[in-house]
Short mmCIF file of C-alpha atoms in Angstrom, two decimals:
data_model
loop_
_atom_site.label_atom_id
_atom_site.label_comp_id
_atom_site.label_asym_id
_atom_site.label_seq_id
_atom_site.Cartn_x
_atom_site.Cartn_y
_atom_site.Cartn_z
CA MET A 1 69.58 106.77 93.98
CA THR A 2 73.13 105.71 94.79
CA GLU A 3 76.21 107.03 93.03
CA CYS A 4 80.00 107.10 93.05
CA ARG A 5 81.55 110.47 92.17
CA LEU A 6 84.94 112.13 92.43
CA LEU A 7 84.67 115.19 94.65
CA GLU A 8 86.92 117.25 92.39
CA GLU A 9 84.52 116.73 89.48
CA LEU A 10 81.47 118.06 91.33
CA THR A 11 80.18 121.60 91.37
CA ARG A 12 79.69 123.27 94.74
CA THR A 13 75.93 122.80 94.38
CA GLU A 14 76.23 119.08 93.63
CA SER A 15 78.54 118.57 96.59
CA ARG A 16 76.46 120.59 99.06
CA THR A 17 73.17 119.02 97.99
CA ALA A 18 74.42 115.45 98.41
CA ALA A 19 76.88 115.90 101.29
CA GLU A 20 74.67 115.15 104.30
CA LYS A 21 73.52 111.78 103.01
CA THR A 22 76.70 110.75 101.20
CA LEU A 23 79.75 108.89 102.49
CA VAL A 24 82.92 110.73 101.52
CA VAL A 25 85.93 108.43 101.30
CA TRP A 26 89.37 109.99 101.48
CA PRO A 27 92.48 108.00 100.45
CA VAL A 28 95.79 109.03 102.03
CA GLY A 29 99.15 107.71 100.90
CA ALA A 30 102.82 108.71 100.85
CA ILE A 31 105.77 109.59 98.65
CA GLU A 32 108.70 107.64 100.05
CA GLN A 33 111.45 105.23 99.11
CA HIS A 34 110.40 101.67 98.38
CA GLY A 35 113.72 99.94 97.94
CA PRO A 36 115.73 99.96 94.70
CA HIS A 37 112.95 98.32 92.69
CA LEU A 38 109.61 100.09 93.42
CA PRO A 39 108.49 103.68 92.71
CA VAL A 40 108.31 106.17 95.56
CA GLY A 41 104.59 106.59 94.85
CA THR A 42 103.77 102.96 95.67
CA ASP A 43 101.54 103.71 98.66
CA THR A 44 99.69 106.47 96.83
CA PHE A 45 99.15 104.42 93.67
CA THR A 46 97.89 101.50 95.75
CA ILE A 47 95.47 103.32 98.04
CA GLU A 48 94.00 105.40 95.23
CA PHE A 49 93.30 102.29 93.15
CA LEU A 50 91.82 100.39 96.09
CA THR A 51 89.64 103.30 97.19
CA ARG A 52 88.20 103.96 93.76
CA GLN A 53 87.51 100.31 93.04
CA ALA A 54 85.96 99.68 96.46
CA ALA A 55 83.85 102.85 96.33
CA GLU A 56 82.52 101.88 92.92
CA LYS A 57 81.59 98.47 94.29
CA ALA A 58 79.98 99.95 97.41
CA SER A 59 77.97 102.40 95.32
CA SER A 60 75.60 99.62 94.34
CA GLU A 61 74.23 100.09 97.89
CA ILE A 62 75.24 103.56 99.07
CA SER A 63 76.21 106.96 97.67
CA VAL A 64 79.94 107.69 97.78
CA HIS A 65 82.06 110.72 97.00
CA ILE A 66 85.81 110.17 96.71
CA ALA A 67 87.99 113.01 97.97
CA PRO A 68 91.30 113.72 96.20
CA THR A 69 94.13 111.48 97.39
CA LEU A 70 96.57 113.04 99.85
CA PRO A 71 99.92 111.89 98.40
CA PHE A 72 102.16 112.96 101.28
CA GLY A 73 102.51 111.17 104.59
CA SER A 74 104.52 110.95 107.79
CA SER A 75 107.67 109.28 106.45
CA HIS A 76 110.71 110.75 108.17
CA HIS A 77 112.06 107.23 108.78
CA HIS A 78 112.61 106.93 105.02
CA LEU A 79 114.39 110.27 104.49
CA PRO A 80 117.93 108.77 104.74
CA PHE A 81 117.35 106.82 101.51
CA GLY A 82 116.25 109.69 99.28
CA GLY A 83 113.17 109.99 97.08
CA THR A 84 110.98 110.86 100.05
CA MET A 85 108.71 113.83 100.74
CA SER A 86 107.63 113.72 104.37
CA LEU A 87 105.62 115.70 106.88
CA THR A 88 106.42 115.68 110.58
CA THR A 89 104.03 113.91 112.92
CA GLN A 90 102.57 117.18 114.16
CA THR A 91 102.21 118.72 110.70
CA TYR A 92 100.63 115.61 109.21
CA TYR A 93 98.07 115.45 112.01
CA ARG A 94 97.13 119.09 111.46
CA ILE A 95 96.84 118.72 107.69
CA VAL A 96 94.60 115.67 107.89
CA TYR A 97 92.55 117.24 110.68
CA GLU A 98 92.01 120.53 108.88
CA LEU A 99 91.22 119.00 105.48
CA ALA A 100 88.71 116.60 107.05
CA GLU A 101 87.34 119.51 109.08
CA SER A 102 86.79 121.35 105.81
CA LEU A 103 84.63 118.50 104.55
CA ILE A 104 82.58 118.67 107.75
CA VAL A 105 82.08 122.43 107.50
CA CYS A 106 81.00 121.93 103.88
CA GLY A 107 78.25 119.58 105.00
CA TYR A 108 79.59 116.02 104.99
CA ARG A 109 78.58 114.00 108.03
CA LYS A 110 80.01 110.57 107.12
CA ILE A 111 83.75 110.41 106.43
CA PHE A 112 85.98 107.38 105.89
CA VAL A 113 89.75 107.94 105.77
CA LEU A 114 91.50 105.05 104.01
CA ASN A 115 95.23 104.86 104.59
CA GLY A 116 97.93 103.22 102.48
CA HIS A 117 101.10 103.97 104.49
CA GLY A 118 102.17 102.50 107.82
CA GLY A 119 103.56 105.78 109.14
CA ASN A 120 100.11 107.37 108.90
CA HIS A 121 98.23 104.58 110.65
CA GLU A 122 97.91 105.89 114.20
CA LEU A 123 97.74 109.53 113.16
CA VAL A 124 94.63 109.23 111.00
CA GLN A 125 92.94 107.33 113.81
CA LEU A 126 93.73 110.13 116.26
CA VAL A 127 92.28 112.64 113.81
CA ALA A 128 89.07 110.61 113.58
CA ARG A 129 88.77 110.43 117.36
CA ASP A 130 89.32 114.14 117.86
CA LEU A 131 87.00 115.28 115.07
CA ALA A 132 84.16 113.14 116.39
CA LEU A 133 84.62 114.79 119.78
CA ASN A 134 84.42 118.26 118.31
CA TYR A 135 81.80 117.90 115.57
CA PRO A 136 78.49 116.08 114.94
CA VAL A 137 80.07 113.62 112.52
CA SER A 138 80.60 109.89 112.06
CA ILE A 139 84.19 109.32 110.95
CA ALA A 140 86.24 106.17 110.44
CA ALA A 141 89.95 105.79 109.76
CA ALA A 142 91.82 102.61 108.90
CA SER A 143 94.67 101.19 106.87
CA TYR A 144 93.54 98.97 104.02
CA TRP A 145 95.45 95.92 105.27
CA THR A 146 93.76 95.94 108.67
CA ILE A 147 90.32 95.89 107.05
CA ALA A 148 91.31 93.16 104.61
CA TRP A 149 93.49 91.21 107.05
CA ASP A 150 91.40 88.04 107.35
CA ALA A 151 90.82 87.85 103.60
CA LEU A 152 94.53 88.32 102.91
CA VAL A 153 95.55 85.68 105.45
CA GLU A 154 93.06 83.27 103.87
CA LEU A 155 94.97 83.82 100.61
CA ASN A 156 98.31 83.19 102.40
CA ALA A 157 99.50 86.76 101.89
CA HIS A 158 101.27 86.50 105.26
CA ASN A 159 103.48 83.56 104.29
CA ASP A 160 107.18 84.06 103.56
CA CYS A 161 106.94 87.83 104.02
CA ARG A 162 105.82 90.67 106.21
CA LEU A 163 102.18 91.67 105.77
CA PRO A 164 101.95 94.29 104.48
CA GLY A 165 105.65 94.91 105.05
CA HIS A 166 107.51 97.52 103.10
CA ALA A 167 108.66 97.03 99.51
CA GLY A 168 108.77 93.27 100.07
CA LYS A 169 106.87 90.38 98.54
CA PHE A 170 103.41 91.82 99.26
CA GLU A 171 103.85 95.36 98.00
CA THR A 172 105.96 94.20 95.07
CA SER A 173 103.21 91.80 94.00
CA VAL A 174 100.62 94.56 94.27
CA MET A 175 102.70 96.94 92.14
CA MET A 176 103.45 94.20 89.60
CA ALA A 177 99.67 93.93 89.15
CA LEU A 178 99.06 97.69 89.13
CA ARG A 179 102.09 99.24 87.43
CA PRO A 180 104.48 96.60 86.06
CA ASP A 181 106.08 99.31 83.93
CA LEU A 182 107.52 100.89 87.08
CA ILE A 183 109.22 97.77 88.50
CA HIS A 184 113.01 97.77 88.30
CA GLU A 185 114.80 94.46 87.80
CA PRO A 186 116.54 92.57 89.17
CA ARG A 187 114.52 92.69 92.35
CA PRO A 188 116.44 92.13 95.60
CA HIS A 189 116.50 88.73 97.29
CA ARG A 190 116.62 88.05 101.01
CA ASP A 191 116.80 84.67 102.75
CA HIS A 192 114.99 83.63 105.91
CA THR A 193 112.44 86.41 106.00
CA GLY A 194 109.87 84.41 107.98
CA SER A 195 106.10 84.79 107.96
CA THR A 196 103.74 87.24 109.62
CA ASP A 197 101.66 86.13 112.60
CA PRO A 198 98.25 85.47 111.01
CA ARG A 199 96.48 86.79 114.10
CA GLY A 200 97.35 90.37 113.20
CA SER A 201 100.05 92.93 112.51
CA VAL A 202 99.80 94.63 115.93
CA ARG A 203 102.25 93.47 118.59
CA PRO A 204 101.60 93.70 122.36
CA TYR A 205 103.91 96.72 122.41
CA ARG A 206 105.51 99.00 119.84
CA ALA A 207 109.29 98.86 119.59
CA GLU A 208 111.36 101.35 117.63
CA HIS A 209 115.13 101.06 117.18
CA HIS A 210 117.32 103.85 115.85
CA GLY A 211 118.84 102.91 112.51
CA SER A 212 116.62 99.86 112.02
CA TRP A 213 115.50 100.87 108.51
CA GLN A 214 119.08 101.39 107.35
CA ALA A 215 119.96 97.96 108.75
CA ILE A 216 117.47 96.29 106.40
CA ASP A 217 118.24 98.61 103.46
CA GLY A 218 114.71 100.03 103.46
CA PHE A 219 112.74 96.87 102.58
CA THR A 220 111.37 94.21 104.90
CA ASP A 221 111.60 90.89 103.08
CA SER A 222 112.28 89.35 99.67
CA PRO A 223 110.79 91.35 96.76
CA ASP A 224 111.82 88.77 94.17
CA ARG A 225 109.15 86.41 95.52
CA GLY A 226 106.37 88.72 94.35
CA THR A 227 104.25 87.96 91.28
CA SER A 228 101.57 89.85 89.40
CA GLU A 229 99.17 86.93 89.86
CA LEU A 230 99.49 87.15 93.63
CA GLY A 231 99.07 90.91 93.43
CA ARG A 232 95.83 90.65 91.48
CA ARG A 233 94.38 88.12 93.92
CA TRP A 234 95.29 90.22 96.93
CA LEU A 235 93.98 93.41 95.37
CA ASP A 236 90.65 91.80 94.50
CA ALA A 237 90.23 90.48 98.05
CA THR A 238 91.10 93.86 99.51
CA VAL A 239 88.63 95.70 97.28
CA ASP A 240 85.85 93.37 98.42
CA ALA A 241 86.73 93.89 102.09
CA LEU A 242 86.92 97.67 101.76
CA ALA A 243 83.59 97.88 99.94
CA LYS A 244 81.92 95.87 102.72
CA ALA A 245 83.49 98.14 105.34
CA MET A 246 82.19 101.25 103.59
CA VAL A 247 78.66 99.91 103.43
CA GLU A 248 78.81 98.73 107.05
CA PHE A 249 80.09 102.08 108.32
CA ASP A 250 77.52 104.00 106.30
CA SER A 251 74.73 101.96 107.84
CA GLN A 252 76.04 102.58 111.37
CA ALA A 253 76.53 106.33 111.03
CA THR A 254 74.58 108.15 113.72
CA VAL A 255 74.47 111.67 112.29
#
């Protein structure tokens, strides 16, 4: 019998009994500035919603436990703006590693880390790689936009903005659908923001430039182009893609 349960609502017996055959999904987000118009919890609100909705959808085929959302991320690049609680690269890696390790020691053998913040992207993948080297576990780690990329491009989520960008059209649309009460108006406008390459968000090389976030005032494109209707469409497509990924990974788990 399949199920979808929150880990924090289980007893130790319920968790231990189901752990070996259950996929545990762990959402990780951030508390960081999102321009003058979005709440600092944007990434955490988004990934928690997506994870819970996708896990519920996936539970028609597999059993899923949802671990409590980690609300803090690696966000030092946003500290100059205020409203940010960040962990260093090294500390964030250790926290994610040790918390996931705890799940393994407690009996879980299939773990999926779902990320909602760009600064965490590579770090959660490194954790997954290292844990699978050290323990008999199947573990996946991904950012929600990479899993849903093709579906989002099909809905033109890459046009006239950065996908997913930061506090621009995409994230503003998502938050207008999720928490319109937290949007501050007027939203900023920016001309000539361009579109994202539909082939993917990963460039042939990574370039970092000191002061680049201050130069764009902490947001990547034009938030005033976001709408709640776009946000709902993009959220629905992402939930579908994440649910499929959970089921696919569960079926491929080797331990």
